[in-house]
C-alpha cells in the first residue's frame, strides 16, 4: 500500500490487544501533521491515551491533534454525526481516528446498535462529504475474530494486524485484505514497532 491511506478514504484496523493498532493510528495522525493536516481523535476507550503513547501526547500538546469524546451512553447516531461535524468545522481537521469502532457501537442507543451498519454508513457519508480521511480501530479477540465484518463493504481499506507465536517468539503480522481501487501487496508480512511508528519486514517464513 505505497503512500499510505489515500486522502478521503475510510479505513479500519482490525487486531487484538497489543497488536499495534494504537501505534499505527498514531503514525497516521503524525504523517498528517507533517503535511499540515490537523487530526482528530474520537476517543471512546482510555487505552488509546495510555501514558506510554508519548508521540500522541506530543501532537496534542503541539496543537496538531485534538481529542474529542462525541456522544455519551445511549446517544443517537445524529448526535455523534453532529458532534463530529462540528469538531471538523471548528478545527479544520482532515484526519480522524475513531478509537474504537467496537466501543462506539456499545454507547449507541439500542435502536441504533440494532442497525449499526446503517448508523456507520450515515457517519462515514457525512465525513466523506467533508473530505475527511477516517481510520477506525476495531478490537478483535486474541483468538483472531472475524477480520471481514458485516460492515466491511462500507470502508475503502481494511488493515489486519495479528500476533502469532513463531520459533518460540511472539511476532506481529500485517496484511491488507482490501483497499478499493489501489494496487497493494497481498502478502502477510512481519512488522516491528519503532520510535517513528512501525517498520514492515518480509513475509512470514
PDB file of C-alpha atoms in Angstrom:
ATOM      1  CA  UNK A   1       0.000   0.000   0.000  1.00  0.00           C
ATOM      2  CA  UNK A   2       2.528   2.557  -1.193  1.00  0.00           C
ATOM      3  CA  UNK A   3       1.879   6.081   0.058  1.00  0.00           C
ATOM      4  CA  UNK A   4      -0.436   5.112   2.904  1.00  0.00           C
ATOM      5  CA  UNK A   5      -4.212   5.538   3.073  1.00  0.00           C
ATOM      6  CA  UNK A   6      -5.469   7.697   0.162  1.00  0.00           C
ATOM      7  CA  UNK A   7      -6.993  11.056   1.077  1.00  0.00           C
ATOM      8  CA  UNK A   8     -10.731  10.903   1.726  1.00  0.00           C
ATOM      9  CA  UNK A   9     -10.764   7.136   2.275  1.00  0.00           C
ATOM     10  CA  UNK A  10     -12.302   5.343   5.227  1.00  0.00           C
ATOM     11  CA  UNK A  11     -10.212   2.538   6.713  1.00  0.00           C
ATOM     12  CA  UNK A  12     -10.421   0.110   9.605  1.00  0.00           C
ATOM     13  CA  UNK A  13      -7.582  -1.506  11.572  1.00  0.00           C
ATOM     14  CA  UNK A  14      -8.522  -4.947  12.904  1.00  0.00           C
ATOM     15  CA  UNK A  15      -6.428  -6.524  15.629  1.00  0.00           C
ATOM     16  CA  UNK A  16      -6.285  -7.955  19.145  1.00  0.00           C
ATOM     17  CA  UNK A  17      -4.874  -6.169  22.173  1.00  0.00           C
ATOM     18  CA  UNK A  18      -1.147  -5.487  21.844  1.00  0.00           C
ATOM     19  CA  UNK A  19      -1.042  -5.944  18.073  1.00  0.00           C
ATOM     20  CA  UNK A  20      -0.005  -2.354  17.295  1.00  0.00           C
ATOM     21  CA  UNK A  21      -3.333  -0.697  16.460  1.00  0.00           C
ATOM     22  CA  UNK A  22      -2.651   2.421  18.541  1.00  0.00           C
ATOM     23  CA  UNK A  23       0.887   2.748  17.167  1.00  0.00           C
ATOM     24  CA  UNK A  24      -0.375   2.567  13.588  1.00  0.00           C
ATOM     25  CA  UNK A  25      -3.201   5.027  14.294  1.00  0.00           C
ATOM     26  CA  UNK A  26      -0.758   7.469  15.889  1.00  0.00           C
ATOM     27  CA  UNK A  27       1.524   7.152  12.838  1.00  0.00           C
ATOM     28  CA  UNK A  28      -1.461   8.044  10.636  1.00  0.00           C
ATOM     29  CA  UNK A  29      -2.035  11.238  12.651  1.00  0.00           C
ATOM     30  CA  UNK A  30       1.690  12.047  12.757  1.00  0.00           C
ATOM     31  CA  UNK A  31       2.005  11.684   8.974  1.00  0.00           C
ATOM     32  CA  UNK A  32      -0.916  14.067   8.540  1.00  0.00           C
ATOM     33  CA  UNK A  33       0.590  16.617  10.919  1.00  0.00           C
ATOM     34  CA  UNK A  34       3.832  16.522   8.913  1.00  0.00           C
ATOM     35  CA  UNK A  35       1.965  17.822   5.843  1.00  0.00           C
ATOM     36  CA  UNK A  36      -0.175  20.315   7.730  1.00  0.00           C
ATOM     37  CA  UNK A  37      -3.315  18.193   8.161  1.00  0.00           C
ATOM     38  CA  UNK A  38      -4.921  18.641  11.574  1.00  0.00           C
ATOM     39  CA  UNK A  39      -6.051  15.422  13.258  1.00  0.00           C
ATOM     40  CA  UNK A  40      -8.979  14.457  15.465  1.00  0.00           C
ATOM     41  CA  UNK A  41      -9.249  11.505  17.818  1.00  0.00           C
ATOM     42  CA  UNK A  42     -12.789  10.468  18.755  1.00  0.00           C
ATOM     43  CA  UNK A  43     -11.891   8.530  21.869  1.00  0.00           C
ATOM     44  CA  UNK A  44     -14.267   6.056  23.466  1.00  0.00           C
ATOM     45  CA  UNK A  45     -11.568   3.979  25.168  1.00  0.00           C
ATOM     46  CA  UNK A  46      -8.929   5.083  27.659  1.00  0.00           C
ATOM     47  CA  UNK A  47      -6.421   2.632  26.191  1.00  0.00           C
ATOM     48  CA  UNK A  48      -5.629   4.864  23.225  1.00  0.00           C
ATOM     49  CA  UNK A  49      -4.442   7.623  25.561  1.00  0.00           C
ATOM     50  CA  UNK A  50      -2.242   5.347  27.609  1.00  0.00           C
ATOM     51  CA  UNK A  51       0.572   7.169  29.406  1.00  0.00           C
ATOM     52  CA  UNK A  52       3.166   5.449  27.215  1.00  0.00           C
ATOM     53  CA  UNK A  53       1.765   6.955  23.983  1.00  0.00           C
ATOM     54  CA  UNK A  54       4.161   9.907  24.132  1.00  0.00           C
ATOM     55  CA  UNK A  55       4.056  10.680  20.369  1.00  0.00           C
ATOM     56  CA  UNK A  56       0.294  11.202  20.518  1.00  0.00           C
ATOM     57  CA  UNK A  57       0.535  13.402  23.602  1.00  0.00           C
ATOM     58  CA  UNK A  58       3.213  15.462  21.835  1.00  0.00           C
ATOM     59  CA  UNK A  59       0.886  16.005  18.860  1.00  0.00           C
ATOM     60  CA  UNK A  60      -1.922  17.110  21.167  1.00  0.00           C
ATOM     61  CA  UNK A  61       0.348  19.441  23.143  1.00  0.00           C
ATOM     62  CA  UNK A  62       1.601  20.962  19.875  1.00  0.00           C
ATOM     63  CA  UNK A  63      -1.978  21.684  18.796  1.00  0.00           C
ATOM     64  CA  UNK A  64      -1.740  19.371  15.793  1.00  0.00           C
ATOM     65  CA  UNK A  65      -4.271  16.828  17.080  1.00  0.00           C
ATOM     66  CA  UNK A  66      -7.469  17.412  19.051  1.00  0.00           C
ATOM     67  CA  UNK A  67      -9.082  14.825  21.316  1.00  0.00           C
ATOM     68  CA  UNK A  68     -12.877  14.745  21.379  1.00  0.00           C
ATOM     69  CA  UNK A  69     -15.383  12.462  23.075  1.00  0.00           C
ATOM     70  CA  UNK A  70     -18.535  12.772  20.955  1.00  0.00           C
ATOM     71  CA  UNK A  71     -21.754  11.355  22.341  1.00  0.00           C
ATOM     72  CA  UNK A  72     -22.492   9.662  25.627  1.00  0.00           C
ATOM     73  CA  UNK A  73     -24.063   6.357  26.612  1.00  0.00           C
ATOM     74  CA  UNK A  74     -27.416   6.000  24.868  1.00  0.00           C
ATOM     75  CA  UNK A  75     -26.579   8.546  22.154  1.00  0.00           C
ATOM     76  CA  UNK A  76     -28.278   8.654  18.770  1.00  0.00           C
ATOM     77  CA  UNK A  77     -26.227   8.472  15.590  1.00  0.00           C
ATOM     78  CA  UNK A  78     -27.411  12.022  14.802  1.00  0.00           C
ATOM     79  CA  UNK A  79     -25.732  13.269  17.990  1.00  0.00           C
ATOM     80  CA  UNK A  80     -22.485  11.530  17.071  1.00  0.00           C
ATOM     81  CA  UNK A  81     -22.503  12.830  13.484  1.00  0.00           C
ATOM     82  CA  UNK A  82     -23.349  16.384  14.583  1.00  0.00           C
ATOM     83  CA  UNK A  83     -20.562  16.498  17.167  1.00  0.00           C
ATOM     84  CA  UNK A  84     -18.021  15.060  14.720  1.00  0.00           C
ATOM     85  CA  UNK A  85     -19.077  17.535  12.013  1.00  0.00           C
ATOM     86  CA  UNK A  86     -18.822  20.466  14.436  1.00  0.00           C
ATOM     87  CA  UNK A  87     -15.348  19.336  15.524  1.00  0.00           C
ATOM     88  CA  UNK A  88     -14.207  19.046  11.902  1.00  0.00           C
ATOM     89  CA  UNK A  89     -15.502  22.542  11.129  1.00  0.00           C
ATOM     90  CA  UNK A  90     -14.017  24.010  14.316  1.00  0.00           C
ATOM     91  CA  UNK A  91     -10.532  22.550  13.892  1.00  0.00           C
ATOM     92  CA  UNK A  92     -10.282  22.203  10.117  1.00  0.00           C
ATOM     93  CA  UNK A  93      -9.342  18.552  10.627  1.00  0.00           C
ATOM     94  CA  UNK A  94      -8.528  16.414   7.594  1.00  0.00           C
ATOM     95  CA  UNK A  95      -7.872  13.161   9.501  1.00  0.00           C
ATOM     96  CA  UNK A  96      -9.964  11.354  12.101  1.00  0.00           C
ATOM     97  CA  UNK A  97      -9.191   8.318  14.246  1.00  0.00           C
ATOM     98  CA  UNK A  98     -12.140   6.551  15.907  1.00  0.00           C
ATOM     99  CA  UNK A  99     -10.999   4.565  18.956  1.00  0.00           C
ATOM    100  CA  UNK A 100     -12.724   2.264  18.834  1.00  0.00           C
ATOM    101  CA  UNK A 101     -15.440   1.110  16.463  1.00  0.00           C
ATOM    102  CA  UNK A 102     -16.268  -1.589  18.999  1.00  0.00           C
ATOM    103  CA  UNK A 103     -16.830   0.937  21.805  1.00  0.00           C
ATOM    104  CA  UNK A 104     -18.736   3.345  19.534  1.00  0.00           C
ATOM    105  CA  UNK A 105     -21.299   0.648  18.804  1.00  0.00           C
ATOM    106  CA  UNK A 106     -21.729  -0.054  22.518  1.00  0.00           C
ATOM    107  CA  UNK A 107     -22.537   3.541  23.520  1.00  0.00           C
ATOM    108  CA  UNK A 108     -25.286   3.979  20.923  1.00  0.00           C
ATOM    109  CA  UNK A 109     -28.927   3.757  21.924  1.00  0.00           C
ATOM    110  CA  UNK A 110     -30.397   0.259  21.317  1.00  0.00           C
ATOM    111  CA  UNK A 111     -32.253   1.199  18.123  1.00  0.00           C
ATOM    112  CA  UNK A 112     -29.002   2.405  16.543  1.00  0.00           C
ATOM    113  CA  UNK A 113     -26.978  -0.591  17.762  1.00  0.00           C
ATOM    114  CA  UNK A 114     -29.527  -2.930  16.196  1.00  0.00           C
ATOM    115  CA  UNK A 115     -28.776  -1.470  12.772  1.00  0.00           C
ATOM    116  CA  UNK A 116     -25.172  -0.442  13.252  1.00  0.00           C
ATOM    117  CA  UNK A 117     -24.415  -0.796   9.541  1.00  0.00           C
ATOM    118  CA  UNK A 118     -26.874   1.979   8.705  1.00  0.00           C
ATOM    119  CA  UNK A 119     -25.573   4.156  11.553  1.00  0.00           C
ATOM    120  CA  UNK A 120     -21.978   3.688  10.420  1.00  0.00           C
ATOM    121  CA  UNK A 121     -22.914   4.413   6.802  1.00  0.00           C
ATOM    122  CA  UNK A 122     -24.518   7.711   7.810  1.00  0.00           C
ATOM    123  CA  UNK A 123     -21.469   8.717   9.824  1.00  0.00           C
ATOM    124  CA  UNK A 124     -18.968   7.843   7.089  1.00  0.00           C
ATOM    125  CA  UNK A 125     -21.062   9.511   4.371  1.00  0.00           C
ATOM    126  CA  UNK A 126     -21.103  12.767   6.332  1.00  0.00           C
ATOM    127  CA  UNK A 127     -17.350  12.675   6.926  1.00  0.00           C
ATOM    128  CA  UNK A 128     -16.628  11.715   3.310  1.00  0.00           C
ATOM    129  CA  UNK A 129     -18.632  14.727   2.119  1.00  0.00           C
ATOM    130  CA  UNK A 130     -16.352  16.910   4.251  1.00  0.00           C
ATOM    131  CA  UNK A 131     -13.196  15.416   2.752  1.00  0.00           C
ATOM    132  CA  UNK A 132     -12.052  13.760   5.978  1.00  0.00           C
ATOM    133  CA  UNK A 133      -9.846  10.646   5.889  1.00  0.00           C
ATOM    134  CA  UNK A 134     -11.141   8.262   8.560  1.00  0.00           C
ATOM    135  CA  UNK A 135      -9.235   5.496  10.349  1.00  0.00           C
ATOM    136  CA  UNK A 136     -11.280   3.338  12.720  1.00  0.00           C
ATOM    137  CA  UNK A 137      -9.813   0.943  15.280  1.00  0.00           C
ATOM    138  CA  UNK A 138     -11.658  -2.364  15.705  1.00  0.00           C
ATOM    139  CA  UNK A 139     -10.781  -4.688  18.555  1.00  0.00           C
ATOM    140  CA  UNK A 140     -10.641  -8.421  17.935  1.00  0.00           C
ATOM    141  CA  UNK A 141     -10.283 -11.177  20.492  1.00  0.00           C
ATOM    142  CA  UNK A 142      -6.874 -12.751  20.981  1.00  0.00           C
ATOM    143  CA  UNK A 143      -8.132 -15.753  19.047  1.00  0.00           C
ATOM    144  CA  UNK A 144      -8.472 -13.599  15.954  1.00  0.00           C
ATOM    145  CA  UNK A 145     -12.149 -12.899  15.430  1.00  0.00           C
ATOM    146  CA  UNK A 146     -13.754 -12.069  12.118  1.00  0.00           C
ATOM    147  CA  UNK A 147     -11.484  -9.814  10.037  1.00  0.00           C
ATOM    148  CA  UNK A 148     -14.072  -9.179   7.309  1.00  0.00           C
ATOM    149  CA  UNK A 149     -17.028  -7.997   9.376  1.00  0.00           C
ATOM    150  CA  UNK A 150     -20.578  -7.360   8.182  1.00  0.00           C
ATOM    151  CA  UNK A 151     -19.799  -3.665   7.594  1.00  0.00           C
ATOM    152  CA  UNK A 152     -16.517  -4.219   5.729  1.00  0.00           C
ATOM    153  CA  UNK A 153     -18.165  -3.360   2.408  1.00  0.00           C
ATOM    154  CA  UNK A 154     -18.651   0.238   3.616  1.00  0.00           C
ATOM    155  CA  UNK A 155     -14.966   1.025   4.132  1.00  0.00           C
ATOM    156  CA  UNK A 156     -12.370   1.593   1.444  1.00  0.00           C
ATOM    157  CA  UNK A 157      -9.491  -0.128   3.210  1.00  0.00           C
ATOM    158  CA  UNK A 158      -9.032  -2.923   5.758  1.00  0.00           C
ATOM    159  CA  UNK A 159      -5.755  -3.384   7.641  1.00  0.00           C
ATOM    160  CA  UNK A 160      -5.378  -6.625   9.584  1.00  0.00           C
ATOM    161  CA  UNK A 161      -2.912  -6.988  12.472  1.00  0.00           C
ATOM    162  CA  UNK A 162      -2.132 -10.243  14.265  1.00  0.00           C
ATOM    163  CA  UNK A 163       0.218 -11.556  16.927  1.00  0.00           C
ATOM    164  CA  UNK A 164       1.396 -15.156  16.491  1.00  0.00           C
ATOM    165  CA  UNK A 165       3.943 -17.494  18.039  1.00  0.00           C
ATOM    166  CA  UNK A 166       6.760 -18.449  15.677  1.00  0.00           C
ATOM    167  CA  UNK A 167      10.055 -20.167  16.570  1.00  0.00           C
ATOM    168  CA  UNK A 168       9.351 -19.628  20.270  1.00  0.00           C
ATOM    169  CA  UNK A 169       8.857 -15.889  19.740  1.00  0.00           C
ATOM    170  CA  UNK A 170       5.775 -13.682  19.530  1.00  0.00           C
ATOM    171  CA  UNK A 171       5.784 -11.810  16.239  1.00  0.00           C
ATOM    172  CA  UNK A 172       3.427  -9.248  14.745  1.00  0.00           C
ATOM    173  CA  UNK A 173       1.908  -9.621  11.294  1.00  0.00           C
ATOM    174  CA  UNK A 174       0.224  -7.121   8.977  1.00  0.00           C
ATOM    175  CA  UNK A 175      -1.860  -7.675   5.851  1.00  0.00           C
ATOM    176  CA  UNK A 176      -4.228  -5.649   3.666  1.00  0.00           C
ATOM    177  CA  UNK A 177      -7.325  -7.758   2.873  1.00  0.00           C
ATOM    178  CA  UNK A 178      -8.936  -4.866   0.993  1.00  0.00           C
ATOM    179  CA  UNK A 179      -8.142  -1.460  -0.487  1.00  0.00           C
ATOM    180  CA  UNK A 180     -10.535  -0.064  -3.034  1.00  0.00           C
ATOM    181  CA  UNK A 181      -9.126   0.886  -6.430  1.00  0.00           C
ATOM    182  CA  UNK A 182      -5.447   0.781  -5.407  1.00  0.00           C
ATOM    183  CA  UNK A 183      -2.629  -1.669  -6.017  1.00  0.00           C
ATOM    184  CA  UNK A 184      -1.380  -3.348  -2.851  1.00  0.00           C
ATOM    185  CA  UNK A 185       0.536  -6.396  -1.719  1.00  0.00           C
ATOM    186  CA  UNK A 186      -1.474  -9.488  -0.800  1.00  0.00           C
ATOM    187  CA  UNK A 187       1.380 -10.838   1.329  1.00  0.00           C
ATOM    188  CA  UNK A 188       1.224 -11.305   5.089  1.00  0.00           C
ATOM    189  CA  UNK A 189       4.303  -9.501   6.390  1.00  0.00           C
ATOM    190  CA  UNK A 190       6.049  -9.204   9.720  1.00  0.00           C
ATOM    191  CA  UNK A 191       6.486  -5.829  11.379  1.00  0.00           C
ATOM    192  CA  UNK A 192       8.010  -4.295  14.475  1.00  0.00           C
ATOM    193  CA  UNK A 193       7.169  -1.113  16.357  1.00  0.00           C
ATOM    194  CA  UNK A 194       9.853   1.576  16.289  1.00  0.00           C
ATOM    195  CA  UNK A 195      10.157   5.129  17.589  1.00  0.00           C
ATOM    196  CA  UNK A 196       8.526   6.633  14.492  1.00  0.00           C
ATOM    197  CA  UNK A 197       5.754   4.048  14.167  1.00  0.00           C
ATOM    198  CA  UNK A 198       6.113   0.646  12.553  1.00  0.00           C
ATOM    199  CA  UNK A 199       8.757  -0.953  10.364  1.00  0.00           C
ATOM    200  CA  UNK A 200       7.469  -3.579   7.941  1.00  0.00           C
ATOM    201  CA  UNK A 201       9.665  -6.607   7.309  1.00  0.00           C
ATOM    202  CA  UNK A 202       9.481  -9.536   4.939  1.00  0.00           C
ATOM    203  CA  UNK A 203       6.866 -12.260   4.501  1.00  0.00           C
ATOM    204  CA  UNK A 204       6.481 -14.783   7.291  1.00  0.00           C
ATOM    205  CA  UNK A 205       8.580 -17.878   6.551  1.00  0.00           C
TER     206      UNK A 205
END
